[in-house]
CSV table of C-alpha atoms and ligand atoms in Angstrom, one decimal:
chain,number,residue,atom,x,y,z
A,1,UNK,CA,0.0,-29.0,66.7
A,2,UNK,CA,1.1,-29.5,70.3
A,3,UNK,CA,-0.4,-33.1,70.2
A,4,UNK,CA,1.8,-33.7,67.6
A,5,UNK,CA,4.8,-32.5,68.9
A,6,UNK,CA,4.2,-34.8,72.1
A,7,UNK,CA,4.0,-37.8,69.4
A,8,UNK,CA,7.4,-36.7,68.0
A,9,UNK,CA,9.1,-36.4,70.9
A,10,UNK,CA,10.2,-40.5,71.7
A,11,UNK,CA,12.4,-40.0,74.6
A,12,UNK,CA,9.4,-38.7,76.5
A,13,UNK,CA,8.0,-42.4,76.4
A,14,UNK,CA,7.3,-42.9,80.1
A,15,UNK,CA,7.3,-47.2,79.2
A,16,UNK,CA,11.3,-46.3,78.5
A,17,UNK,CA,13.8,-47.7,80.7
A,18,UNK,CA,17.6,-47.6,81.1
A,19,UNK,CA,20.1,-50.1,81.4
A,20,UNK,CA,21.5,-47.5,83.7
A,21,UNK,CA,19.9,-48.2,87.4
A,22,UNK,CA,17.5,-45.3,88.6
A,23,UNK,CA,16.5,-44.9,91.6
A,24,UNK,CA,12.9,-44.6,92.8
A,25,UNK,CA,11.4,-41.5,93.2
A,26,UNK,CA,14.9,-40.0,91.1
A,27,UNK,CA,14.4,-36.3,89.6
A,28,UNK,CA,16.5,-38.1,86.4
A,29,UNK,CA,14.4,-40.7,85.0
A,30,UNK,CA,15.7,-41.3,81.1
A,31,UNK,CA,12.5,-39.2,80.3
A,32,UNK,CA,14.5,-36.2,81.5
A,33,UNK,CA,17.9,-36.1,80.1
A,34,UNK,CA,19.0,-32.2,81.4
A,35,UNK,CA,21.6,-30.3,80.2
A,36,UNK,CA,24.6,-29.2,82.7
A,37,UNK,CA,28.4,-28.8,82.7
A,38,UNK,CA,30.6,-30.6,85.4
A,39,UNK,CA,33.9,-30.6,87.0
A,40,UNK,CA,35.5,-33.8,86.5
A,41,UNK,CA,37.8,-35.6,89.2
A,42,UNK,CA,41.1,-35.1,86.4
A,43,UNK,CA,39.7,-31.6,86.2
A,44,UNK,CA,38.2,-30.9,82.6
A,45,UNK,CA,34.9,-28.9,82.3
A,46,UNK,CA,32.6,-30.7,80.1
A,47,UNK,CA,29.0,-30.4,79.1
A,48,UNK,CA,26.8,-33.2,80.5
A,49,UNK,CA,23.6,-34.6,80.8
A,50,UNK,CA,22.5,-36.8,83.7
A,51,UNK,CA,20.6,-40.4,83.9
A,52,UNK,CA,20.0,-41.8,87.9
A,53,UNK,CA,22.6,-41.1,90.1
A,54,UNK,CA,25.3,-41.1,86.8
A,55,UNK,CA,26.6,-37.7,84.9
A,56,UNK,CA,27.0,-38.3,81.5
A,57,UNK,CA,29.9,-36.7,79.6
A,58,UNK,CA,28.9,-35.6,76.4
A,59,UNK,CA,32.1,-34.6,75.4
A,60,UNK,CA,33.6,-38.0,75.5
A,61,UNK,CA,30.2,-39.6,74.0
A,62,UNK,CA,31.2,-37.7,71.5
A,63,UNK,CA,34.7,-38.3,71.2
A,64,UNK,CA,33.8,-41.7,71.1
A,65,UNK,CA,31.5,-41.0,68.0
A,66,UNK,CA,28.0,-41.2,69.7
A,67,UNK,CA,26.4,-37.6,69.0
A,68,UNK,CA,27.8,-38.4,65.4
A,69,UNK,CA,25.4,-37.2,62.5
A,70,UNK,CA,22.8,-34.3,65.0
A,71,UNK,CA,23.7,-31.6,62.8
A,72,UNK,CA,26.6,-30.7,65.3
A,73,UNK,CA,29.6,-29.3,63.0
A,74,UNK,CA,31.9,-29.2,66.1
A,75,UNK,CA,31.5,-31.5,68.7
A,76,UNK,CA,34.0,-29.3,70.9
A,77,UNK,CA,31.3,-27.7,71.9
A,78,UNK,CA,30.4,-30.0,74.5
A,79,UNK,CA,34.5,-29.2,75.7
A,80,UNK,CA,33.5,-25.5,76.5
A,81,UNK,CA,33.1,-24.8,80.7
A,82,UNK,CA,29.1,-23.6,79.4
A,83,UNK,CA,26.5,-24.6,77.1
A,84,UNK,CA,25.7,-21.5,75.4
A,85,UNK,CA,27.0,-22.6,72.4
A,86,UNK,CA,25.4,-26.2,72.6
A,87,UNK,CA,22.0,-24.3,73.2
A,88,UNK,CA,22.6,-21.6,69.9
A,89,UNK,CA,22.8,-24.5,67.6
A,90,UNK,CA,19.0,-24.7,68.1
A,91,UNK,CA,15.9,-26.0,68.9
A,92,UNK,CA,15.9,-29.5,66.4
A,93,UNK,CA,19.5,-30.4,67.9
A,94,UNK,CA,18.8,-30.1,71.7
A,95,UNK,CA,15.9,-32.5,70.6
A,96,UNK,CA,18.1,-34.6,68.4
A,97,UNK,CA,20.6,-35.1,71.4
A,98,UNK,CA,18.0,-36.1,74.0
A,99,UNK,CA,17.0,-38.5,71.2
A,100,UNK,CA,20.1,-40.4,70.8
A,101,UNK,CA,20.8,-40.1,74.2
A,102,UNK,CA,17.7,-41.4,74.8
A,103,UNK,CA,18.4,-44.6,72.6
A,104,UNK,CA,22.1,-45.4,73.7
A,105,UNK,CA,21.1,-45.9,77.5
A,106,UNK,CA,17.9,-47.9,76.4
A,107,UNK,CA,17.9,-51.2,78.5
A,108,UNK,CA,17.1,-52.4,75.4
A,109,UNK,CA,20.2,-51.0,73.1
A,110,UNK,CA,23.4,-53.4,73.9
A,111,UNK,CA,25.9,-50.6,72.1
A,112,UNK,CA,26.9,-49.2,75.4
A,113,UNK,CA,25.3,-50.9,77.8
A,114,UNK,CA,27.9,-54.0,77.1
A,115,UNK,CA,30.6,-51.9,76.7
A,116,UNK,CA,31.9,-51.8,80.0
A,117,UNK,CA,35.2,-50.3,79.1
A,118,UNK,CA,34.4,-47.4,77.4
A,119,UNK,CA,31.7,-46.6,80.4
A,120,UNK,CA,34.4,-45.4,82.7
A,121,UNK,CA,35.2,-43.1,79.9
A,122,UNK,CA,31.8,-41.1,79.7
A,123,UNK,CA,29.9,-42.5,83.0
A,124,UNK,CA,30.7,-40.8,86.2
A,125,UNK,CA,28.6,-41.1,89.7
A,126,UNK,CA,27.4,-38.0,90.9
A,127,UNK,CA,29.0,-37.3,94.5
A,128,UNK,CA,32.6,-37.6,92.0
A,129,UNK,CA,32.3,-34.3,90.0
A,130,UNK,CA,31.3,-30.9,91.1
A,131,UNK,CA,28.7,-29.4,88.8
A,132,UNK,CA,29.2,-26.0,87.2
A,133,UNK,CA,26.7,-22.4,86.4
A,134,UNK,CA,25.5,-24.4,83.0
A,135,UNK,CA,25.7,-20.8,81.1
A,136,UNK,CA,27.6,-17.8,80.8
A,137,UNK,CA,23.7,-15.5,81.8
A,138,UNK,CA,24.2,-12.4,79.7
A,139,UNK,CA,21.8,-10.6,81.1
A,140,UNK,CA,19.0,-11.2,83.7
A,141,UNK,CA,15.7,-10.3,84.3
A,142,UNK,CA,13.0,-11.2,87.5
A,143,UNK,CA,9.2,-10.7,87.0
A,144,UNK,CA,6.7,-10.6,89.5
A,145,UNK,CA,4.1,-13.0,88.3
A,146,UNK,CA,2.6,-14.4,91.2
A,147,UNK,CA,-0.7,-12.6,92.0
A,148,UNK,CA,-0.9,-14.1,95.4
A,149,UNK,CA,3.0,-12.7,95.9
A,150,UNK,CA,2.1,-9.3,94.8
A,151,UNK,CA,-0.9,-9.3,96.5
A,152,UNK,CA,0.6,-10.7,100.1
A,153,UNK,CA,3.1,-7.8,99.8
A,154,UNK,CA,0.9,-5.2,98.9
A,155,UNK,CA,-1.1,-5.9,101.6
A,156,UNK,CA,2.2,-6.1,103.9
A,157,UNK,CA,3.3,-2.3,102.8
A,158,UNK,CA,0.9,-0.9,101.0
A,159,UNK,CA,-2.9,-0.9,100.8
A,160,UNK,CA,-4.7,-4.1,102.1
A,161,UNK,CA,-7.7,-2.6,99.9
A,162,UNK,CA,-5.6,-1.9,96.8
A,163,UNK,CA,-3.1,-4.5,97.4
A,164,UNK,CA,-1.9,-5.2,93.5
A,165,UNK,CA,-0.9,-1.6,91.7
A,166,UNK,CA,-3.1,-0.6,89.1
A,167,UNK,CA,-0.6,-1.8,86.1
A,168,UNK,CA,0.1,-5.4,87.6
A,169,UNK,CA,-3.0,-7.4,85.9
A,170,UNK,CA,-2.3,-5.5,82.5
A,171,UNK,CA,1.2,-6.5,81.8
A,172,UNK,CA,4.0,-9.0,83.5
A,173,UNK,CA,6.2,-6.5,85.9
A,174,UNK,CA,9.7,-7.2,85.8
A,175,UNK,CA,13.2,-5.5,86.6
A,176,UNK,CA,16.4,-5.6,84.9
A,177,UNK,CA,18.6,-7.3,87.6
A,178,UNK,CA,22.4,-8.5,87.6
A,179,UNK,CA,23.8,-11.4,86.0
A,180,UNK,CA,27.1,-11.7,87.9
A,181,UNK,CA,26.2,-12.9,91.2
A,182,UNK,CA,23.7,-15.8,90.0
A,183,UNK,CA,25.5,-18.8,91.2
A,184,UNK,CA,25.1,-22.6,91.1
A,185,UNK,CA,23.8,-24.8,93.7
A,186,UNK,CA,26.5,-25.3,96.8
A,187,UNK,CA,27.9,-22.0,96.6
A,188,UNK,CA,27.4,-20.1,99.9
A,189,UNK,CA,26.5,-16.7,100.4
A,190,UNK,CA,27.6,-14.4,103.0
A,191,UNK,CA,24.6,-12.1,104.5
A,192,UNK,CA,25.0,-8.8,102.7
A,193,UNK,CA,25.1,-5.5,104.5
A,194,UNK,CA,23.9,-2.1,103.6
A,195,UNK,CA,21.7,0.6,104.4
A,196,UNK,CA,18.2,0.0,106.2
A,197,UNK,CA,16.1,2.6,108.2
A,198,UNK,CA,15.1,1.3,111.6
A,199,UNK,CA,11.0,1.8,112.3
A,200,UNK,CA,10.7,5.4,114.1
A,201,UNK,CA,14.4,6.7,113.0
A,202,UNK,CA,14.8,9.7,111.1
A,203,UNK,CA,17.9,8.7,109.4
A,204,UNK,CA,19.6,5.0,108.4
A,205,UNK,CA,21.8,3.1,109.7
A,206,UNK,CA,24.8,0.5,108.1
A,207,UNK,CA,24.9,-2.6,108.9
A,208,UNK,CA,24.2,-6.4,108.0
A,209,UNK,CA,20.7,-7.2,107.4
A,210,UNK,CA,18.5,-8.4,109.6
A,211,UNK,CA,16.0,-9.6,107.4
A,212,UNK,CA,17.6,-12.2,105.2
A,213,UNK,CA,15.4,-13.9,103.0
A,214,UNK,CA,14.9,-16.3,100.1
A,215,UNK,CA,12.7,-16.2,97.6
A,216,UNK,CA,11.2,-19.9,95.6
A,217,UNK,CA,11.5,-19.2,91.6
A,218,UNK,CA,12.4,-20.5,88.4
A,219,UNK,CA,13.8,-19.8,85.4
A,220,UNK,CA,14.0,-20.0,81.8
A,221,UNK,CA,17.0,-20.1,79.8
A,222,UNK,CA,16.5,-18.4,76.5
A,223,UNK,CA,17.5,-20.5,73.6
A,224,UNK,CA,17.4,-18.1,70.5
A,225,UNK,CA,18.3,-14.9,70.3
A,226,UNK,CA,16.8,-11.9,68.9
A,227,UNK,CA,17.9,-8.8,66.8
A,228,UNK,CA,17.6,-5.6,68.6
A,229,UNK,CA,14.3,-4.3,67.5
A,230,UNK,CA,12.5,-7.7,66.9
A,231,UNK,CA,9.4,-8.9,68.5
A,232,UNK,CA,8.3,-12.3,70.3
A,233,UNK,CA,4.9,-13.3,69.8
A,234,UNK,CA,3.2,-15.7,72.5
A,235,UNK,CA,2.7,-18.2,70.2
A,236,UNK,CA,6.5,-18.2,68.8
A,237,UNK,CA,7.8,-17.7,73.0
A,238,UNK,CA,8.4,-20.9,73.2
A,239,UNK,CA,10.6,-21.7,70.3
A,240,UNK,CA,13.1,-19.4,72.2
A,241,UNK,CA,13.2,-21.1,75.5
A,242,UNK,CA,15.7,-24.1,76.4
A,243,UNK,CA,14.4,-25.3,79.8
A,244,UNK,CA,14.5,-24.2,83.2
A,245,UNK,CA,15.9,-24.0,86.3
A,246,UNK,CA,14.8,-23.5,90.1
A,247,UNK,CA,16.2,-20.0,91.3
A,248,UNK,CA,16.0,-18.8,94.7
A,249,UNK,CA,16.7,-15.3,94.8
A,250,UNK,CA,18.1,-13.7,98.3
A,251,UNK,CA,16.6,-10.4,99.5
A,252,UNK,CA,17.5,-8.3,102.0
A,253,UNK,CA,14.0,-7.0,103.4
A,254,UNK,CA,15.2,-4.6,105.5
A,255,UNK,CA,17.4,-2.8,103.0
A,256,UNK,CA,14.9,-3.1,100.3
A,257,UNK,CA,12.2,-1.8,102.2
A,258,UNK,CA,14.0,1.5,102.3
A,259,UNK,CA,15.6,1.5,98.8
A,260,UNK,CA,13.6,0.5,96.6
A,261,UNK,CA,11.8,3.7,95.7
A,262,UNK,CA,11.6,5.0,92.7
A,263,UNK,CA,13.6,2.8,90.8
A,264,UNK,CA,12.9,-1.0,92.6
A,265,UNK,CA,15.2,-3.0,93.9
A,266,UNK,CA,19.0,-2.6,93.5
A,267,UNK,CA,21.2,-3.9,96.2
A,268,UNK,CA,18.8,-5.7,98.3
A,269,UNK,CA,18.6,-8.4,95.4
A,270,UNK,CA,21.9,-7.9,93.8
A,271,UNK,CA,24.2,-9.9,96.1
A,272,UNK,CA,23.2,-13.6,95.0
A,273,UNK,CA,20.8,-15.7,93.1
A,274,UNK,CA,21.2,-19.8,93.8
A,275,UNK,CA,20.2,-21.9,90.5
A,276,UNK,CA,19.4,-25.7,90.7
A,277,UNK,CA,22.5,-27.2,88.2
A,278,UNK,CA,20.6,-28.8,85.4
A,279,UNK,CA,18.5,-27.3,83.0
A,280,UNK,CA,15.6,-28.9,82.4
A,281,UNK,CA,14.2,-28.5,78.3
A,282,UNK,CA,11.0,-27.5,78.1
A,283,UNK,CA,10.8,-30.3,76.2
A,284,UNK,CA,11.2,-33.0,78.8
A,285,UNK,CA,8.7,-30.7,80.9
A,286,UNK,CA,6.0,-31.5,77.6
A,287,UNK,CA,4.2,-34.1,79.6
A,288,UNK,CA,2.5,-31.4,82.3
A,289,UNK,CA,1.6,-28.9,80.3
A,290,UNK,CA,-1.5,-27.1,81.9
A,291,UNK,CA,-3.1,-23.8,81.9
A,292,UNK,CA,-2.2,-20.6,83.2
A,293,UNK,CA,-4.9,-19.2,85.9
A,294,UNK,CA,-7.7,-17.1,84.1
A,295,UNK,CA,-7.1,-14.0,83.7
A,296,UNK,CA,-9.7,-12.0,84.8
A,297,UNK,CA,-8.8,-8.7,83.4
A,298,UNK,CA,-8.7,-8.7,79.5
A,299,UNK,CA,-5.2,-7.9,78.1
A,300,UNK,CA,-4.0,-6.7,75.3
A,301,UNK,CA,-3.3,-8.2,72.1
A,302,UNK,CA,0.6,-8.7,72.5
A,303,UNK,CA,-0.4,-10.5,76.0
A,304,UNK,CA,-3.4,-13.0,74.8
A,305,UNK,CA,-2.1,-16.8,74.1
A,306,UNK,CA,-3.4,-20.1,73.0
A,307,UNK,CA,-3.6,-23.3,74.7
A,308,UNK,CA,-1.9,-24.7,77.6
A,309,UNK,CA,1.6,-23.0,78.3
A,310,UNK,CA,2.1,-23.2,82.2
A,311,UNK,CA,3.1,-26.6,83.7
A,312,UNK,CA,2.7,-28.1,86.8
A,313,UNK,CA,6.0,-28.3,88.8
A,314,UNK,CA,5.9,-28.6,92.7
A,315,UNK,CA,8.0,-26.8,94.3
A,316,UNK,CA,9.4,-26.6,97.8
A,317,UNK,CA,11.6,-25.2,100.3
A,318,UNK,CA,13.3,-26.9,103.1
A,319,UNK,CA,15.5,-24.6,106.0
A,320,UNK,CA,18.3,-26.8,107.6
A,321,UNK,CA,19.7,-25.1,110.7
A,322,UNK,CA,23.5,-25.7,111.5
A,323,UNK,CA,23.7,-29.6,112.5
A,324,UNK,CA,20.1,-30.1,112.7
A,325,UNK,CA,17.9,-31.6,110.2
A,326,UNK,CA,15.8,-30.3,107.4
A,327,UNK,CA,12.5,-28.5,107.6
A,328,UNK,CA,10.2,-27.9,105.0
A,329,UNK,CA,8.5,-24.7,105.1
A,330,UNK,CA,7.2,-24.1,102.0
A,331,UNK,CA,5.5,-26.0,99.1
A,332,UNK,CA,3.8,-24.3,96.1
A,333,UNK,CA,3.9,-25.1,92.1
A,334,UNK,CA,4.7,-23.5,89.1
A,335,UNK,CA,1.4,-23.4,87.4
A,336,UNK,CA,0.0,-20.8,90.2
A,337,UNK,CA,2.1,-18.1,88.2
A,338,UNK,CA,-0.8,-15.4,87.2
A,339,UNK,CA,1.7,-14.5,84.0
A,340,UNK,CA,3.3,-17.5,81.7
A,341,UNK,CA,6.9,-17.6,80.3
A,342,UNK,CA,4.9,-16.9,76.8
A,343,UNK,CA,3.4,-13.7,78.1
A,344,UNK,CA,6.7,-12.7,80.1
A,345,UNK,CA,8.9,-13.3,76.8
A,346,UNK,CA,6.0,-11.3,74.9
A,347,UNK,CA,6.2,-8.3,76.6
A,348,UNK,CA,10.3,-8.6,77.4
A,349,UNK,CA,10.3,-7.9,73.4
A,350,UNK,CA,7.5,-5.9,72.7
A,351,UNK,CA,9.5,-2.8,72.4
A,352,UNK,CA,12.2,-4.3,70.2
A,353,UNK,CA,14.4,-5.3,73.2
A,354,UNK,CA,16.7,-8.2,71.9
A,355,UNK,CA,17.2,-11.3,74.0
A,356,UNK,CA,20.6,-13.8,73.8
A,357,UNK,CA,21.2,-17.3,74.5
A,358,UNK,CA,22.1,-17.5,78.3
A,359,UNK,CA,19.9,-14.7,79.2
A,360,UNK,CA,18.2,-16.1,82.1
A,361,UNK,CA,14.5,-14.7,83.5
A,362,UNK,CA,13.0,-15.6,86.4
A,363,UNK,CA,9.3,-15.8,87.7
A,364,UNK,CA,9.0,-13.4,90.6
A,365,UNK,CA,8.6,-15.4,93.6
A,366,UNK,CA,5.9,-18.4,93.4
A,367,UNK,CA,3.7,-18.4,96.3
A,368,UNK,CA,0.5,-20.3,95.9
A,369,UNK,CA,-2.9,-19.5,97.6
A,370,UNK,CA,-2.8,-21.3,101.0
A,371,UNK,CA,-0.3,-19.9,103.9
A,372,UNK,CA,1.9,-23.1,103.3
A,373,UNK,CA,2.5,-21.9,99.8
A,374,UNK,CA,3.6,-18.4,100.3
A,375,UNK,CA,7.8,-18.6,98.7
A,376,UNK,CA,9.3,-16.3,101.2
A,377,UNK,CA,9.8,-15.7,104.8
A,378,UNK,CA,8.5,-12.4,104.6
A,379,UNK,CA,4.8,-13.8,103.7
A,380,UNK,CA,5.2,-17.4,105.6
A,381,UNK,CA,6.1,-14.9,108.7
A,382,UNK,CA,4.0,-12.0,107.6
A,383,UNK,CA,6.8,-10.2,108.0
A,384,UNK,CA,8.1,-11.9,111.3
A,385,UNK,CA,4.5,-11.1,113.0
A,386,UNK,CA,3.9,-15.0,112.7
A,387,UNK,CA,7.3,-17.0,113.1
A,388,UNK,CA,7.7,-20.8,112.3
A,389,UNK,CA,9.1,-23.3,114.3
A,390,UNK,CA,11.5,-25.9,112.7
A,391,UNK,CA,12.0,-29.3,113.7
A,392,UNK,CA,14.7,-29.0,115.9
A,393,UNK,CA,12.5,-26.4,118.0
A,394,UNK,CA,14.0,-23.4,117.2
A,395,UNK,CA,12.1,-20.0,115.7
A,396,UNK,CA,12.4,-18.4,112.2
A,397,UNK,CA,10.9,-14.8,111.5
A,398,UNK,CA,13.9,-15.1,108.8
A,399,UNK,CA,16.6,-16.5,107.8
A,400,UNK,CA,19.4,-17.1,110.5
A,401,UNK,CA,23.7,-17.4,109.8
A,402,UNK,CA,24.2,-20.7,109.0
A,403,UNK,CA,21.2,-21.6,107.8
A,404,UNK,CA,21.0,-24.0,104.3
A,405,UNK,CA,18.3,-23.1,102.3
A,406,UNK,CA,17.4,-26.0,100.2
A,407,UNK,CA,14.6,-25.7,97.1
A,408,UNK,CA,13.5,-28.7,95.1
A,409,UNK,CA,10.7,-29.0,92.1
A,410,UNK,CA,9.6,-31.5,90.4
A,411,UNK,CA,6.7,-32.8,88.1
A,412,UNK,CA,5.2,-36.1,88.3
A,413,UNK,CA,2.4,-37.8,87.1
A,414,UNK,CA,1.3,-41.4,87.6
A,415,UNK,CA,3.5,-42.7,85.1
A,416,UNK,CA,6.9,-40.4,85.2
A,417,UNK,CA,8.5,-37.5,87.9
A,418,UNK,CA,10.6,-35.0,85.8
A,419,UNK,CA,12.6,-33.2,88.6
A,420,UNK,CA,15.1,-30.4,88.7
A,421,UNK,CA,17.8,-31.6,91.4
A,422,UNK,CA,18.3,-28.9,94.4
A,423,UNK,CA,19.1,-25.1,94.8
A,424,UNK,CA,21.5,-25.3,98.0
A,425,UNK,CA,23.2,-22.6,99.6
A,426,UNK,CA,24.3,-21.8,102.8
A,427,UNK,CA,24.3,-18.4,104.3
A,428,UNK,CA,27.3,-17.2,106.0
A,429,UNK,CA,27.5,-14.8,108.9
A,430,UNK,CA,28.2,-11.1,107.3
A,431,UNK,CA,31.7,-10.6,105.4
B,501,CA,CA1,12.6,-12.0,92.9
């Protein structure tokens, strides 16, 4: 079956190439084709997709009658400022669309590529638009799926002995979290302040926190919704996922450390989450499929799966001090995740939950198993115990005002790199 589906699937072709010039080592070979909305210089939102260093409107592809005959009734749907409606008309036209698109910037295909006045209609270079939050996220979830995560901050405040609780390798743990403050790439984020209770004091204290950190994830995007009471299985999981996104997710340590019991984490997490701009479809992502780590305690039947449904994404995170340069601090991949999106979709939905289009969930920070691969300052620090040194010479226990923290991910193999662009953000002194 999945063989198959990789045989379908033409604009995944890594011998393709595009009359449109790409430069090496580019996140947005024409294997990608992501899905985003930009800001345009005359100011009109539109729904795009992205080849090289070019944004491709798909509104005015359209206009121009090249998404003609996909199955897509209105093709104002690519005019609306998100893609939620784009992504609700389903699984065979997100796939149809990467098709055509596929075929119209084919060096090959002379349609467009010859056309060289209707190309300042649609074809726009990057640095000229300002890219948009691709959906309106309904509601958002954040798992905790990295075993090596769990287990580095077990050990950290808990029980070096009994580092991961006793539920964590029988289902995917996850929290309800807040869908207003996730933001796109290049929106900066004041540090948030709050309560925190100092080591040795009796009572807490307000004020900004002092330990500011990120935290390396993704994201899926869901794709099909659900009626309240329905059930995913793992096998039909995918079916409701459009791509995915890199999501860094700020934490306040200091203030979580001290609110997060009973409930978990509330306004430690709450006051900003950075995605990466383009959605990439799982689709695209087809190519480095691989398998999950074993699972060395049996789970139950809702949780077991077939086949390969992790994929190998690096991932990375870069600190870039006020007028210095960057730093990379962290690299891990995707494929380290203990839980898969199949099993985290599986149990969202067990109990009848229903899911939208838009909904976004995210991995739970990704660290991998080597200290270079930890996703947060908290565990690359051990909690401040072992700080790093950046290029420019200066210390990090966590993050400092005007840092940017920068994440990147991409897969590659030895024929194609499908990449995700950047999560940027820049943290401003407290508000
Ligand atoms: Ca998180």
């Amino acid at each position: 079956m999945q063989k198959q589906d990789k045989m379908m699937i033409k604009a995944n072709d890594p011998s393709l190439e595009s009359w449109i010039e790409i430069p090496a080592d580019s996140d947005f070979p024409i294997q990608n084709i992501p899905f985003g909305v930009a800001r345009l210089k005359n100011g009109k939102i539109h729904c795009v997709t992205r080849i090289g260093d070019f944004v491709i409107d798909l509104y005015e592809l359209a206009g121009l009658g090249f998404l003609d005959n996909l199955d897509i009734e209105d093709l104002r749907i690519f005019k609306q400022p998100v893609l939620n409606d784009f992504i609700a008309l389903g699984k065979p036209v997100w796939h149809a669309v990467r098709e055509r698109v596929s075929d119209l910037f084919n060096r090959d295909n002379a349609t467009l590529r010859d056309d060289y006045d209707s190309q300042s209609k649609y074809l726009f270079y990057i640095s000229d638009v300002e890219m948009q939050m691709p959906v309106r996220v309904g509601d958002y979830t954040d798992f905790y799926s990295s075993k090596e995560h769990a287990t580095n901050v077990g050990m950290m405040f808990r029980d070096p002995e009994n580092a991961l609780l006793p539920n964590w390798k029988h289902l995917p743990v996850g929290y309800h979290g807040r869908s207003s403050s996730i933001v796109v790439s290049g929106t900066n984020i004041h540090r948030p302040k709050g309560q925190t209770k100092p080591n040795g004091a009796d009572t807490p204290v307000f004020g900004p926190s002092k330990l500011f950190d990120f935290e390396l994830e993704t994201a899926f995007v869901i794709g099909k919704k659900t009626a309240l009471g329905d059930q995913v299985s793992t096998s039909e999981a995918e079916d409701h996922i459009f791509g995915m996104v890199i999501f860094n997710d700020l934490s306040a340590r200091d203030m979580q450390t001290w609110e997060y019991v009973p409930l978990g984490p509330f306004l430690a997490k709450n006051f900003g989450s950075v995605i990466s701009p383009w959605i990439v479809t799982l689709e695209a992502l087809e190519p480095f499929r691989t398998l999950s780590p074993v699972q060395d305690v049996k789970v139950l039947p809702y949780l077991e799966y077939d086949g390969e449904k992790s994929f190998d994404i690096h991932l990375e995170v870069l600190i870039k001090p006020e007028n210095g340069e960057e730093s990379k601090v962290c690299h891990s991949n995707f494929k380290y995740l203990y839980w898969n999106m199949s099993q985290q979709l599986a149990h969202h939905t067990v109990n009848g939950c229903n899911i939208n289009v838009g909904d976004m969930m995210a991995s739970g920070t990704i660290s991998g198993p080597t200290p270079e691969s930890y996703g947060s300052m908290l565990e690359l620090t051990w909690r401040g115990t072992k700080p790093l040194r950046l290029k420019d010479g200066s210390e990090r226990k966590f993050i400092n005002d005007h840092d940017t923290i920068i994440m990147r991910g991409f897969a590659k193999n030895d024929k194609v790199r499908i990449g995700f662009g950047e999560s940027v953000t820049k943290i401003l002194p407290v508000k």
